Amino acid sequence: MNKFGDLIRSTREEKELLLRHIAAELDVDTALVSKIERGEKTAKREHVLTLAQLFNINPEELIALWLADQVAHLVESEPQAEQAIRIALNNIIGG
């Protein structure tokens, strides 16, 4: 699961931008951008905000997608993942 990276890649390709263009905007190397797109590395929060501005994507929606991928990655192999997420959601909403 890598919804954030998939969105970044598809948007970059749709806008006909090369990895090196995005890397220059983020002040990172192209390998890191490629790994972010493939879900092998996690973007930093400030990179998410820069990408939102660059691609004209609502920053709150992009941050939510970025966070969701991180949560999913953290619990994906846990048998109690769904239960843990429900508890966490209740803590956030209720508390």
PDB file of C-alpha atoms in Angstrom, residues 5-89:
ATOM      1  CA  GLY A   5       3.648   7.612  -3.615  1.00  0.00           C
ATOM      2  CA  ASP A   6       1.233   6.450  -6.308  1.00  0.00           C
ATOM      3  CA  LEU A   7      -0.466   9.866  -6.305  1.00  0.00           C
ATOM      4  CA  ILE A   8       2.857  11.682  -6.477  1.00  0.00           C
ATOM      5  CA  ARG A   9       4.045   9.541  -9.381  1.00  0.00           C
ATOM      6  CA  SER A  10       0.811   9.792 -11.358  1.00  0.00           C
ATOM      7  CA  THR A  11       0.576  13.551 -10.819  1.00  0.00           C
ATOM      8  CA  ARG A  12       4.217  14.047 -11.774  1.00  0.00           C
ATOM      9  CA  GLU A  13       3.727  12.008 -14.936  1.00  0.00           C
ATOM     10  CA  GLU A  14       0.465  13.796 -15.741  1.00  0.00           C
ATOM     11  CA  LYS A  15       2.285  17.120 -15.511  1.00  0.00           C
ATOM     12  CA  GLU A  16       5.143  15.654 -17.576  1.00  0.00           C
ATOM     13  CA  LEU A  17       7.747  16.408 -14.916  1.00  0.00           C
ATOM     14  CA  LEU A  18      10.887  14.344 -14.525  1.00  0.00           C
ATOM     15  CA  LEU A  19      12.131  12.955 -11.225  1.00  0.00           C
ATOM     16  CA  ARG A  20      14.982  15.450 -11.339  1.00  0.00           C
ATOM     17  CA  HIS A  21      12.525  18.372 -11.486  1.00  0.00           C
ATOM     18  CA  ILE A  22      10.779  17.195  -8.335  1.00  0.00           C
ATOM     19  CA  ALA A  23      14.098  16.431  -6.655  1.00  0.00           C
ATOM     20  CA  ALA A  24      15.288  19.965  -7.365  1.00  0.00           C
ATOM     21  CA  GLU A  25      12.116  21.450  -5.863  1.00  0.00           C
ATOM     22  CA  LEU A  26      12.550  19.311  -2.729  1.00  0.00           C
ATOM     23  CA  ASP A  27      16.338  19.818  -2.625  1.00  0.00           C
ATOM     24  CA  VAL A  28      16.940  16.047  -2.518  1.00  0.00           C
ATOM     25  CA  ASP A  29      18.421  13.567  -4.957  1.00  0.00           C
ATOM     26  CA  THR A  30      16.355  11.819  -7.622  1.00  0.00           C
ATOM     27  CA  ALA A  31      16.858   8.421  -5.979  1.00  0.00           C
ATOM     28  CA  LEU A  32      14.979   9.599  -2.892  1.00  0.00           C
ATOM     29  CA  VAL A  33      12.040  10.861  -4.937  1.00  0.00           C
ATOM     30  CA  SER A  34      11.926   7.541  -6.773  1.00  0.00           C
ATOM     31  CA  LYS A  35      11.944   5.645  -3.468  1.00  0.00           C
ATOM     32  CA  ILE A  36       9.155   7.867  -2.103  1.00  0.00           C
ATOM     33  CA  GLU A  37       7.067   7.135  -5.191  1.00  0.00           C
ATOM     34  CA  ARG A  38       7.653   3.389  -4.766  1.00  0.00           C
ATOM     35  CA  GLY A  39       6.916   3.491  -1.034  1.00  0.00           C
ATOM     36  CA  GLU A  40      10.436   2.500  -0.031  1.00  0.00           C
ATOM     37  CA  LYS A  41      11.060   5.779   1.821  1.00  0.00           C
ATOM     38  CA  THR A  42       8.774   8.201   3.613  1.00  0.00           C
ATOM     39  CA  ALA A  43       8.685  11.841   2.600  1.00  0.00           C
ATOM     40  CA  LYS A  44       9.272  14.470   5.245  1.00  0.00           C
ATOM     41  CA  ARG A  45       6.305  16.613   6.221  1.00  0.00           C
ATOM     42  CA  GLU A  46       7.868  19.711   4.633  1.00  0.00           C
ATOM     43  CA  HIS A  47       8.290  17.765   1.388  1.00  0.00           C
ATOM     44  CA  VAL A  48       4.600  16.867   1.461  1.00  0.00           C
ATOM     45  CA  LEU A  49       3.696  20.546   1.755  1.00  0.00           C
ATOM     46  CA  THR A  50       6.058  21.475  -1.078  1.00  0.00           C
ATOM     47  CA  LEU A  51       4.573  18.743  -3.278  1.00  0.00           C
ATOM     48  CA  ALA A  52       1.049  19.933  -2.499  1.00  0.00           C
ATOM     49  CA  GLN A  53       1.970  23.430  -3.627  1.00  0.00           C
ATOM     50  CA  LEU A  54       3.884  22.220  -6.680  1.00  0.00           C
ATOM     51  CA  PHE A  55       1.065  19.942  -7.838  1.00  0.00           C
ATOM     52  CA  ASN A  56      -1.778  22.226  -6.722  1.00  0.00           C
ATOM     53  CA  ILE A  57      -3.178  19.568  -4.374  1.00  0.00           C
ATOM     54  CA  ASN A  58      -5.025  20.451  -1.175  1.00  0.00           C
ATOM     55  CA  PRO A  59      -2.260  20.227   1.462  1.00  0.00           C
ATOM     56  CA  GLU A  60      -4.596  18.881   4.152  1.00  0.00           C
ATOM     57  CA  GLU A  61      -5.706  16.031   1.882  1.00  0.00           C
ATOM     58  CA  LEU A  62      -2.137  15.209   0.879  1.00  0.00           C
ATOM     59  CA  ILE A  63      -0.955  15.203   4.505  1.00  0.00           C
ATOM     60  CA  ALA A  64      -3.876  12.932   5.434  1.00  0.00           C
ATOM     61  CA  LEU A  65      -2.889  10.501   2.671  1.00  0.00           C
ATOM     62  CA  TRP A  66       0.768  10.648   3.759  1.00  0.00           C
ATOM     63  CA  LEU A  67      -0.192   9.946   7.381  1.00  0.00           C
ATOM     64  CA  ALA A  68      -2.543   7.129   6.360  1.00  0.00           C
ATOM     65  CA  ASP A  69       0.281   5.387   4.495  1.00  0.00           C
ATOM     66  CA  GLN A  70       2.519   5.676   7.547  1.00  0.00           C
ATOM     67  CA  VAL A  71      -0.128   4.211   9.843  1.00  0.00           C
ATOM     68  CA  ALA A  72      -0.880   1.395   7.395  1.00  0.00           C
ATOM     69  CA  HIS A  73       2.808   0.568   7.078  1.00  0.00           C
ATOM     70  CA  LEU A  74       3.209   0.499  10.847  1.00  0.00           C
ATOM     71  CA  VAL A  75       0.375  -1.972  11.475  1.00  0.00           C
ATOM     72  CA  GLU A  76       0.012  -3.874   8.189  1.00  0.00           C
ATOM     73  CA  SER A  77       1.527  -7.116   9.466  1.00  0.00           C
ATOM     74  CA  GLU A  78      -0.213  -7.038  12.835  1.00  0.00           C
ATOM     75  CA  PRO A  79      -3.209  -9.350  13.294  1.00  0.00           C
ATOM     76  CA  GLN A  80      -4.840  -6.770  15.564  1.00  0.00           C
ATOM     77  CA  ALA A  81      -4.295  -3.878  13.136  1.00  0.00           C
ATOM     78  CA  GLU A  82      -7.978  -3.114  12.604  1.00  0.00           C
ATOM     79  CA  GLN A  83      -8.716  -3.249  16.314  1.00  0.00           C
ATOM     80  CA  ALA A  84      -5.739  -0.996  17.088  1.00  0.00           C
ATOM     81  CA  ILE A  85      -6.813   1.553  14.478  1.00  0.00           C
ATOM     82  CA  ARG A  86     -10.354   1.615  15.876  1.00  0.00           C
ATOM     83  CA  ILE A  87      -9.010   2.203  19.391  1.00  0.00           C
ATOM     84  CA  ALA A  88      -6.696   4.950  18.140  1.00  0.00           C
ATOM     85  CA  LEU A  89      -9.546   6.590  16.238  1.00  0.00           C
TER      86      LEU A  89
END
